[in-house]
PDB file of C-alpha atoms and ligand atoms in Angstrom:
ATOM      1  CA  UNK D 367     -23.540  20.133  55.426  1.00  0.00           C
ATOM      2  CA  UNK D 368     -24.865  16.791  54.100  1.00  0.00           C
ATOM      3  CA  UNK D 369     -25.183  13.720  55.598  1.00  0.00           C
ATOM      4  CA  UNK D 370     -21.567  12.165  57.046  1.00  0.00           C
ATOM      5  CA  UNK D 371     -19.938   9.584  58.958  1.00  0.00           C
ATOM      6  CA  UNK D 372     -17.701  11.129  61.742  1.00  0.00           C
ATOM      7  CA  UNK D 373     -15.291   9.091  63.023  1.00  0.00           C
ATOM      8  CA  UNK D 374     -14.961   8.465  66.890  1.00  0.00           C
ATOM      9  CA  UNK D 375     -10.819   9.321  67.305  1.00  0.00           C
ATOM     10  CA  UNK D 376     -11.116   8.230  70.661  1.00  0.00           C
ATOM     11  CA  UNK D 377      -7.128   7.486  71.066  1.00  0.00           C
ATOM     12  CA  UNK D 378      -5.163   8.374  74.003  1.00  0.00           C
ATOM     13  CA  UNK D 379      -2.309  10.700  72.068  1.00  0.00           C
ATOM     14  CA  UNK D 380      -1.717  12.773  69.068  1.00  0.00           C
ATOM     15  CA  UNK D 381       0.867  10.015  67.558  1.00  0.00           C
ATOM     16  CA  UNK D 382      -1.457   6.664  68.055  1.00  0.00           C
ATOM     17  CA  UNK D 383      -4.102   9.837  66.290  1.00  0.00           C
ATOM     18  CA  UNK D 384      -1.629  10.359  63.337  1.00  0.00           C
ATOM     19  CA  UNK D 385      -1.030   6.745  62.958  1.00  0.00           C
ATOM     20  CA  UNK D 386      -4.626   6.010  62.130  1.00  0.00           C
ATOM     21  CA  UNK D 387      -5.028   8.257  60.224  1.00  0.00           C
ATOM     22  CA  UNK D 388      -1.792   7.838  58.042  1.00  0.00           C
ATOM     23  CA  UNK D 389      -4.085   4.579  56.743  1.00  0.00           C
ATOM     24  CA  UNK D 390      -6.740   6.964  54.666  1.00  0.00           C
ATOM     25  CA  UNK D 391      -4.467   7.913  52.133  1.00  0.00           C
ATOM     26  CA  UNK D 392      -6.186  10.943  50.205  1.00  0.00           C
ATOM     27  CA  UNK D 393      -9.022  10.233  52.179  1.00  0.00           C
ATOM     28  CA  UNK D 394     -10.172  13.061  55.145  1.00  0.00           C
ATOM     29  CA  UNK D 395     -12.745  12.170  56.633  1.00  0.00           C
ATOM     30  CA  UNK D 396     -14.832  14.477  59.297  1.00  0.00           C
ATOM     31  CA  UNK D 397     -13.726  13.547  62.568  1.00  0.00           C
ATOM     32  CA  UNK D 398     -14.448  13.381  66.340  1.00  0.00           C
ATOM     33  CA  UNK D 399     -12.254  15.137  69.074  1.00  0.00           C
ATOM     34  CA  UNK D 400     -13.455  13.684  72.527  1.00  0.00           C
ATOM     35  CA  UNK D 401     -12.426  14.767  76.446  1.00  0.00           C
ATOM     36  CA  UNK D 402      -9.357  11.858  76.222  1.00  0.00           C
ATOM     37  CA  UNK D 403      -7.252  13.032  72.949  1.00  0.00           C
ATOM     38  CA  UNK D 404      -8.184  16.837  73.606  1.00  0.00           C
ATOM     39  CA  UNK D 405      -7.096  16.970  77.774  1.00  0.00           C
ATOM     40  CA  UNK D 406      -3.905  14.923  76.458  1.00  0.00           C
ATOM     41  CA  UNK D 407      -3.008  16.855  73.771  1.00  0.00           C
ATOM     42  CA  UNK D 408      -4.643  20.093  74.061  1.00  0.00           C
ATOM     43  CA  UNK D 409      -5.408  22.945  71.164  1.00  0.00           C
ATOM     44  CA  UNK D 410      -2.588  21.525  68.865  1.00  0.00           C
ATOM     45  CA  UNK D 411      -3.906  18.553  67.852  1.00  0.00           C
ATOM     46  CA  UNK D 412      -6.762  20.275  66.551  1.00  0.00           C
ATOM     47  CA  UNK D 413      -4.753  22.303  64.892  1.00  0.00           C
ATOM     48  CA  UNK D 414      -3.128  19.507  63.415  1.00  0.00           C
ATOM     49  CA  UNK D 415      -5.543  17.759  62.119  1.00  0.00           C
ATOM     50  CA  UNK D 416      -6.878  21.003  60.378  1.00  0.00           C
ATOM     51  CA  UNK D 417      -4.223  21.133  59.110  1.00  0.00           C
ATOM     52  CA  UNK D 418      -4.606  17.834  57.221  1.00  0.00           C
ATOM     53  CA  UNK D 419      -7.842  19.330  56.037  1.00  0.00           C
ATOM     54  CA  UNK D 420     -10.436  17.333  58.148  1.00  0.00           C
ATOM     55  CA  UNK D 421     -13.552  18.761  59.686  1.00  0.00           C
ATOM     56  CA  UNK D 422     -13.805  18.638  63.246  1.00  0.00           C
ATOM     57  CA  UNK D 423     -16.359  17.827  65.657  1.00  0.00           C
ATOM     58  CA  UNK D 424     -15.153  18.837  69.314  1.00  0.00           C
ATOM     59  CA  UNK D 425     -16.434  16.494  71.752  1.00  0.00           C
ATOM     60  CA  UNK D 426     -16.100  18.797  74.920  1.00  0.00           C
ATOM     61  CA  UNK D 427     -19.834  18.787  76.487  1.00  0.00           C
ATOM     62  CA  UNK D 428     -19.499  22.315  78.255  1.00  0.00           C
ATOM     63  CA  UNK D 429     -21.445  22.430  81.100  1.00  0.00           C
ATOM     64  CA  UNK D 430     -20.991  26.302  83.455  1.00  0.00           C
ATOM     65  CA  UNK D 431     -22.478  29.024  84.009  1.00  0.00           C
ATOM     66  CA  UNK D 432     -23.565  31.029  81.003  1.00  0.00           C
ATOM     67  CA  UNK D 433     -20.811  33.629  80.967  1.00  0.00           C
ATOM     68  CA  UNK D 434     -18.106  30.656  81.470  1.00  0.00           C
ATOM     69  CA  UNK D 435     -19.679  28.892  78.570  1.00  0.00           C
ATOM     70  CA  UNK D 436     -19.667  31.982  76.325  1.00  0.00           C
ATOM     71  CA  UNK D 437     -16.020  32.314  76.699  1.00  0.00           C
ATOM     72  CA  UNK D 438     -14.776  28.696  76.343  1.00  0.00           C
ATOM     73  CA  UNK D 439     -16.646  28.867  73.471  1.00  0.00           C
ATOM     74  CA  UNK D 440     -15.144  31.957  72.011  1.00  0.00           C
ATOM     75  CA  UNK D 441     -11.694  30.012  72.438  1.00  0.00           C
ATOM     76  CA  UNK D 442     -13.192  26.963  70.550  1.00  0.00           C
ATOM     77  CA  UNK D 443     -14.258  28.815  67.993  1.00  0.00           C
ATOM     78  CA  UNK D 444     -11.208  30.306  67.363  1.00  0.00           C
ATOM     79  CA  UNK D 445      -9.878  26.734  66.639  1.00  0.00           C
ATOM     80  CA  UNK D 446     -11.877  26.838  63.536  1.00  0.00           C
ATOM     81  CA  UNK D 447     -13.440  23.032  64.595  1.00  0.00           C
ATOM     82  CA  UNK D 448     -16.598  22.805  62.996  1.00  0.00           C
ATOM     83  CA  UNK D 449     -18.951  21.127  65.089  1.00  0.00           C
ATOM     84  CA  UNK D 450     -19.120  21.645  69.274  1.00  0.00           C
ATOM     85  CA  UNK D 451     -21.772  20.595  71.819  1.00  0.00           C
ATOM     86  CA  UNK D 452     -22.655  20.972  75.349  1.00  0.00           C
ATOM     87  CA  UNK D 453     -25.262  20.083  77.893  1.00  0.00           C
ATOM     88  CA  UNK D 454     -28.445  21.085  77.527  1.00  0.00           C
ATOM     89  CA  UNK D 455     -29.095  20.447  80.968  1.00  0.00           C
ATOM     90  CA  UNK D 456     -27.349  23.722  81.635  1.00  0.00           C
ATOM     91  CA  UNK D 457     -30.391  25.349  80.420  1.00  0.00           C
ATOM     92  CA  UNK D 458     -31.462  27.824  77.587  1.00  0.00           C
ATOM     93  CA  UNK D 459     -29.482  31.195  79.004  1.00  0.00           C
ATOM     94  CA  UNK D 460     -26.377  28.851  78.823  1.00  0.00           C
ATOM     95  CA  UNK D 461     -27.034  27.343  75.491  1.00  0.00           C
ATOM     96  CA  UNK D 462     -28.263  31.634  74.254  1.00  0.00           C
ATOM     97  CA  UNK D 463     -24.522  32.340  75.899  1.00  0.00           C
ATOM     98  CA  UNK D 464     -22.676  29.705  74.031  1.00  0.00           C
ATOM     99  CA  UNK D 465     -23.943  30.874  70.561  1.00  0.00           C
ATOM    100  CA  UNK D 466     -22.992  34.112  71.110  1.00  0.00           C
ATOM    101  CA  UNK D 467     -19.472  33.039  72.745  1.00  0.00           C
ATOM    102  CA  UNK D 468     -19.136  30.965  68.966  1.00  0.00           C
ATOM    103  CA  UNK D 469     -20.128  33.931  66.913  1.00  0.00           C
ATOM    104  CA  UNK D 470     -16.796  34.579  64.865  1.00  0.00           C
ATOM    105  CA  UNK D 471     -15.942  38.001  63.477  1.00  0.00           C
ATOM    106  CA  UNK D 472     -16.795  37.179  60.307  1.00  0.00           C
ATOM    107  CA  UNK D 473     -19.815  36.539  61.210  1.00  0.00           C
ATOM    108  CA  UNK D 474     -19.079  32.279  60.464  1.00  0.00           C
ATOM    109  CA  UNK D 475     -19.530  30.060  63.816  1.00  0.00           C
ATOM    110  CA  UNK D 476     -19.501  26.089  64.039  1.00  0.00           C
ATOM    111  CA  UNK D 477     -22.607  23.820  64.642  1.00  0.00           C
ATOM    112  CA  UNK D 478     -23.657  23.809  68.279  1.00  0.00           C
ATOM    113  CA  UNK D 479     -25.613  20.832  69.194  1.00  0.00           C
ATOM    114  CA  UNK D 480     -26.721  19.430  72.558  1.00  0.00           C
ATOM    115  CA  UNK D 481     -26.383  16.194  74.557  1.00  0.00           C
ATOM    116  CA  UNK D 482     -30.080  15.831  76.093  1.00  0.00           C
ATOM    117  CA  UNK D 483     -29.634  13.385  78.789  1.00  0.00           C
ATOM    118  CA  UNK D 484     -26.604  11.004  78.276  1.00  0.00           C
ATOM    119  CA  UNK D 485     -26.797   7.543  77.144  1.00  0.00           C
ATOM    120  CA  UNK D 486     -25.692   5.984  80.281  1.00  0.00           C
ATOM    121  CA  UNK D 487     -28.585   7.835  82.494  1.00  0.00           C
ATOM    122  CA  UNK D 488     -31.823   5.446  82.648  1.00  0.00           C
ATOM    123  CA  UNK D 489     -34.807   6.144  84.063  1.00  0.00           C
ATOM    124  CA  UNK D 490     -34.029   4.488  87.575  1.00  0.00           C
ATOM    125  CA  UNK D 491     -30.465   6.793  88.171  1.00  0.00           C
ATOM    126  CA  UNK D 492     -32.902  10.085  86.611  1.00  0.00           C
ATOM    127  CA  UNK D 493     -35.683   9.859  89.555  1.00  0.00           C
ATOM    128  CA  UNK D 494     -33.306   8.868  92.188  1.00  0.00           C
ATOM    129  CA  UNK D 495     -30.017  11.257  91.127  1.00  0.00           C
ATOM    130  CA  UNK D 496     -31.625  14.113  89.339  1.00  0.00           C
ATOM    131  CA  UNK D 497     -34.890  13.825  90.848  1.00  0.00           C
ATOM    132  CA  UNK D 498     -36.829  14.172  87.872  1.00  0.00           C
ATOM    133  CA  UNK D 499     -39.489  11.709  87.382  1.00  0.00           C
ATOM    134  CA  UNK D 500     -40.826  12.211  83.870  1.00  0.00           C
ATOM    135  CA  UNK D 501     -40.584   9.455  81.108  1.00  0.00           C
ATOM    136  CA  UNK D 502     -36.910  10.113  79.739  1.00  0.00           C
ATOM    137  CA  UNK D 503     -37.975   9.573  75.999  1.00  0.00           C
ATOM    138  CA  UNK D 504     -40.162  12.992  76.926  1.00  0.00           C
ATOM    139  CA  UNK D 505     -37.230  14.827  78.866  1.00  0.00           C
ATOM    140  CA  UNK D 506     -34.968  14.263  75.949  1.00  0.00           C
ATOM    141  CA  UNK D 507     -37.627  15.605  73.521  1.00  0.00           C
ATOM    142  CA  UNK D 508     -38.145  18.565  75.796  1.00  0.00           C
ATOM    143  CA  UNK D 509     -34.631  19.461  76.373  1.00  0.00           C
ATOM    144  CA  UNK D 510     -34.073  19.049  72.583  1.00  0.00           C
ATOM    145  CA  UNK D 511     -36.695  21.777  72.327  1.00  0.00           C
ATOM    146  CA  UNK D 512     -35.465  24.040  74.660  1.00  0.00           C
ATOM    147  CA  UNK D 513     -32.284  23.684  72.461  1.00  0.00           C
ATOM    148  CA  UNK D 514     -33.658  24.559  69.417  1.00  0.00           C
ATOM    149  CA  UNK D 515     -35.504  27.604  71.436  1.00  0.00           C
ATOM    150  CA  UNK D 516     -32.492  28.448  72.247  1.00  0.00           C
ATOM    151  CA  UNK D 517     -31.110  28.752  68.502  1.00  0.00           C
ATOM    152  CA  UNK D 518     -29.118  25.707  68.639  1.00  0.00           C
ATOM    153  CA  UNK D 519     -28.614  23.457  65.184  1.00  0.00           C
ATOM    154  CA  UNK D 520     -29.281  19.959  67.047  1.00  0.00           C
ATOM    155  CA  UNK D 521     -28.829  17.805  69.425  1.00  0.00           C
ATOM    156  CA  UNK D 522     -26.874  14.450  69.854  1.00  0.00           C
ATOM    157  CA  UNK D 523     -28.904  11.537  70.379  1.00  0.00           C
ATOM    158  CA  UNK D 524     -29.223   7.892  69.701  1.00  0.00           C
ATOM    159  CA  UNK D 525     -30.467   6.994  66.177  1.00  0.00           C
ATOM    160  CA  UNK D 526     -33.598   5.673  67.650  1.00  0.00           C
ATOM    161  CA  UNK D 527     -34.318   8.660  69.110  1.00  0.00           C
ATOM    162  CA  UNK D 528     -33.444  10.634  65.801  1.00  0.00           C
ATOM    163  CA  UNK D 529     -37.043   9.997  64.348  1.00  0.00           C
ATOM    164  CA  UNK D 530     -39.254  11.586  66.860  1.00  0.00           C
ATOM    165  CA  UNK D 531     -36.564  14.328  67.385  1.00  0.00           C
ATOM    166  CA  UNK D 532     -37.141  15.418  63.871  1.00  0.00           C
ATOM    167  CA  UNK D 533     -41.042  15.079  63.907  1.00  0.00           C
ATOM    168  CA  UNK D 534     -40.923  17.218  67.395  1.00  0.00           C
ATOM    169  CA  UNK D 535     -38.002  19.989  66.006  1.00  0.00           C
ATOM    170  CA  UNK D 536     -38.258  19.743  62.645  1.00  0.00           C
ATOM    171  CA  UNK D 537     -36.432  17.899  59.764  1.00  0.00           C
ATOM    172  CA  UNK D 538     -33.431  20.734  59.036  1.00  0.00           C
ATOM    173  CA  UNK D 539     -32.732  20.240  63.304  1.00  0.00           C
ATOM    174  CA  UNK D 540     -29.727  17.901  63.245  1.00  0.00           C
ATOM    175  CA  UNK D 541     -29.137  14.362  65.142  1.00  0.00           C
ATOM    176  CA  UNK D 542     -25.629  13.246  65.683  1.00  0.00           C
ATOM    177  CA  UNK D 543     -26.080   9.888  66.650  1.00  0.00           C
ATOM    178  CA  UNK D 544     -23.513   7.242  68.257  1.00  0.00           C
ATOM    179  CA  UNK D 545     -24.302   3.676  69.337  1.00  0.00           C
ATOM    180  CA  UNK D 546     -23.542   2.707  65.209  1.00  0.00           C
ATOM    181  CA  UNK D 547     -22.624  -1.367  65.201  1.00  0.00           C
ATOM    182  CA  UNK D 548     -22.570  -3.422  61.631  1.00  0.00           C
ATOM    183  CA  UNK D 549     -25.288  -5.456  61.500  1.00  0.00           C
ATOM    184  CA  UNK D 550     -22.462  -8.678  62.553  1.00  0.00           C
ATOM    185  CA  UNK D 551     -20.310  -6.604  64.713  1.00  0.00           C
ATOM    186  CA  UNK D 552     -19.829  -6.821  68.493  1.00  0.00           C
ATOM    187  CA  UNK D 553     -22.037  -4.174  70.662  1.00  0.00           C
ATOM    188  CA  UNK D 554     -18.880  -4.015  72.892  1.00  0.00           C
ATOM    189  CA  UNK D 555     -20.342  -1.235  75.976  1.00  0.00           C
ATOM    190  CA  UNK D 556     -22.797   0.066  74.240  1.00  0.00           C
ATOM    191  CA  UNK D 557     -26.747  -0.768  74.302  1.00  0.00           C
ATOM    192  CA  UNK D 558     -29.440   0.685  72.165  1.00  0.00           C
ATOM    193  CA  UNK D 559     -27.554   0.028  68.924  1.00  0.00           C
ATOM    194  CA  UNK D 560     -28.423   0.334  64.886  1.00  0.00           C
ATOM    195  CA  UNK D 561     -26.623  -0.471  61.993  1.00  0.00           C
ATOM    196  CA  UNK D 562     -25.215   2.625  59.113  1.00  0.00           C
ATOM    197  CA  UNK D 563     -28.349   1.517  57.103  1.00  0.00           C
ATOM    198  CA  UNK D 564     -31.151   1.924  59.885  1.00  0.00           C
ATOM    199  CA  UNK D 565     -29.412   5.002  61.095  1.00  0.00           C
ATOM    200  CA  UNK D 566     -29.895   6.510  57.535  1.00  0.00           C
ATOM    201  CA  UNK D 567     -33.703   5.283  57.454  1.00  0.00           C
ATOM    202  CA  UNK D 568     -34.969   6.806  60.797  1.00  0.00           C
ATOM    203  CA  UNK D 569     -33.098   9.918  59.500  1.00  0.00           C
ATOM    204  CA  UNK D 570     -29.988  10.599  61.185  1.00  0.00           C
ATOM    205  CA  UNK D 571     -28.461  13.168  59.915  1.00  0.00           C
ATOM    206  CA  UNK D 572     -24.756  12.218  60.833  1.00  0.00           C
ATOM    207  CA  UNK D 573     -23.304   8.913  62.351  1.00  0.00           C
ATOM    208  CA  UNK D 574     -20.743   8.548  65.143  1.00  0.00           C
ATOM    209  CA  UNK D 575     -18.731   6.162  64.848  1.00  0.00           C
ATOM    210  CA  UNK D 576     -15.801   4.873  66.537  1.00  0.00           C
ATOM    211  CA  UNK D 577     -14.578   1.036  67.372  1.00  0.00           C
ATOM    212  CA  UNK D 578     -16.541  -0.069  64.366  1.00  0.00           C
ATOM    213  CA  UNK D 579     -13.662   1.624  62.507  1.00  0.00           C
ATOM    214  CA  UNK D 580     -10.710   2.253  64.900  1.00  0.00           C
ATOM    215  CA  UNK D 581     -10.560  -1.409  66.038  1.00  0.00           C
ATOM    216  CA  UNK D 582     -11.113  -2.575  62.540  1.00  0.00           C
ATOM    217  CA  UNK D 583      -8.584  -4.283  60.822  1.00  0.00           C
ATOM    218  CA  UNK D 584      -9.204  -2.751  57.660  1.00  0.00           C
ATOM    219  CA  UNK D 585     -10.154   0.676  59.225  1.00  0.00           C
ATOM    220  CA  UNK D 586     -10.379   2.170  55.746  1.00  0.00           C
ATOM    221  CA  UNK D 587     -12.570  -1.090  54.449  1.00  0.00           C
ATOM    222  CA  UNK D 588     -14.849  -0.266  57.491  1.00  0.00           C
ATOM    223  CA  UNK D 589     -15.389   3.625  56.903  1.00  0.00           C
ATOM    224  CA  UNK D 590     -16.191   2.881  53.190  1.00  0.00           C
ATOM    225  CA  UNK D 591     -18.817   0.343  54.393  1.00  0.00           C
ATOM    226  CA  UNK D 592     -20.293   2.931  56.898  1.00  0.00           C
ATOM    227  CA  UNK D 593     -20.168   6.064  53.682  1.00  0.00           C
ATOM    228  CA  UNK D 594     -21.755   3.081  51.367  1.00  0.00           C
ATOM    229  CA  UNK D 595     -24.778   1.982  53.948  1.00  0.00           C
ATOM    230  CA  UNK D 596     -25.464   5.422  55.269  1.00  0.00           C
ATOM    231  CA  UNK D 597     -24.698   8.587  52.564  1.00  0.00           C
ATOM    232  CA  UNK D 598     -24.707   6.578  49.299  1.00  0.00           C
ATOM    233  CA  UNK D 599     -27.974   5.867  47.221  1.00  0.00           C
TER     234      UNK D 599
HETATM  235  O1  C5P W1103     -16.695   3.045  69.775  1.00  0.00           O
HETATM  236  P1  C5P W1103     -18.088   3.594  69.633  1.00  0.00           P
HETATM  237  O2  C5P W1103     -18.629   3.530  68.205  1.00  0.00           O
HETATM  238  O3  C5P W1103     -19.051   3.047  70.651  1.00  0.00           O
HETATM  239  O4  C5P W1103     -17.873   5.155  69.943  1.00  0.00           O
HETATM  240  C1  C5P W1103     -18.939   6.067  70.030  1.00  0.00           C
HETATM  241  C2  C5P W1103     -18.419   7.429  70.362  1.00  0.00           C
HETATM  242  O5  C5P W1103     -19.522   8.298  70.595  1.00  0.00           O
HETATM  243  C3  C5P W1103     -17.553   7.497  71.617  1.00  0.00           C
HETATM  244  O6  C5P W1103     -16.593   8.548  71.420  1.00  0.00           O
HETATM  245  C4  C5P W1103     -18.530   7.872  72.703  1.00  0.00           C
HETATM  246  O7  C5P W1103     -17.918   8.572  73.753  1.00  0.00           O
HETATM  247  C5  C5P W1103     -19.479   8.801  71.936  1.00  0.00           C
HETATM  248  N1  C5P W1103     -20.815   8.955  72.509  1.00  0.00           N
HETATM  249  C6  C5P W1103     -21.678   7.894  72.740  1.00  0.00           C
HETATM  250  N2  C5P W1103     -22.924   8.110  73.279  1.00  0.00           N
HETATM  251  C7  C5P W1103     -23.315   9.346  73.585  1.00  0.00           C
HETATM  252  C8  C5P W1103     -22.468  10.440  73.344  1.00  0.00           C
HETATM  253  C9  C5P W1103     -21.213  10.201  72.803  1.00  0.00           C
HETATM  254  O8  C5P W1103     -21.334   6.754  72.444  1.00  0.00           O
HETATM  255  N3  C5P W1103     -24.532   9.543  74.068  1.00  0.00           N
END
């Protein structure tokens, strides 16, 4: 897969889902399935928007003990989504498990990347809540090796971070990066923020993107501008 711009679906049902997407007329782009729309809605809205012919990227962050992970991943899999993640926090035997629990039949299996240590954790709530005391910049570079030891395709990450992650794992390891704001646009929640264009220059490999384009009001308009800054020449 090339570079793309996933979009965030972060909607609270399968019809305010449908809706949206009703606007990209012969358009289908590669979307995001997060914890809200898929514990709402469960397997079938997958299903459904397969069956429109998008791409999927299963926002689900498994987190369990390897044999647990293994298994919930055999039942993703079996959805046919194309792009699933979990901690990596949960350590290599998990992430080993969860490749194996994606392994398809055929042989096929979807992307597994890692979240390294979340967005919202800062150094100050890492020392005091997890008791680790390294620099974070280093603890997400280690944990994104220790997923690519572990067989994984990538990690996600901000698209700061997406530089050094591919100097450290190499350029063919993926970054999935979300914090994505036009250059004008409002930050809203989040913090370390680039625009489609910077994203693309540090080397992202795909962009996240959600109230950029869902709160648009030319949603359509605004995931054109994202493809035109970040895949286009
Ligand atoms: O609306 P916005 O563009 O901020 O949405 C970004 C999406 O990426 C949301 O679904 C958010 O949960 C997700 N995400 C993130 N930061 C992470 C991991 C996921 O913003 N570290």
């Amino acid at each position: 897969m090339g570079k793309d711009v996933i979009i965030a679906c972060d909607f609270k049902n399968a019809s305010e889902t449908l809706a949206f997407l009703d606007r990209f007329t012969g358009k289908k782009p590669f979307l995001k399935i997060g914890m809200e729309l898929f514990y709402a809605e469960g397997p079938s809205i997958v299903r459904a928007l397969k069956e429109r012919g998008h791409k999927i990227f299963l926002d689900l962050k498994l987190h369990d003990i390897p044999n647990t992970v293994k298994k919930a991943m055999a039942s993703l899999s079996a959805l046919d989504v194309d792009l699933v993640n979990l901690h990596a926090s949960g350590t290599v035997p998990m992430m080993e498990a969860a490749l194996e629990g994606l392994r398809r039949p055929d042989g096929s299996r979807p992307l597994l990347i890692a979240v390294t240590q979340l967005t919202s954790t800062d150094q100050e709530t890492m020392e005091r809540d997890l008791l680790i005391k390294e620099p974070i910049d280093e603890v997400v570079l280690h944990y994104a090796l220790n997923a690519r030891r572990a067989g994984l395709d990538g990690v996600v990450c901000s698209p700061l971070e997406a530089g050094k992650v591919h100097e450290r794992c190499g350029k063919d390891f993926l970054t999935v990066t979300p914090g994505i704001r036009f250059a004008e646009g409002e930050r809203g929640d989040q913090r370390r923020v680039t625009t489609p264009e910077d994203a693309k220059k540090i080397g992202s490999d795909y962009i996240v993107v959600g109230r950029p384009i869902t709160a648009a009001a030319d949603p359509v308009a605004a995931y054109e501008r994202c493809l035109a800054e970040f895949v286009d020449e």
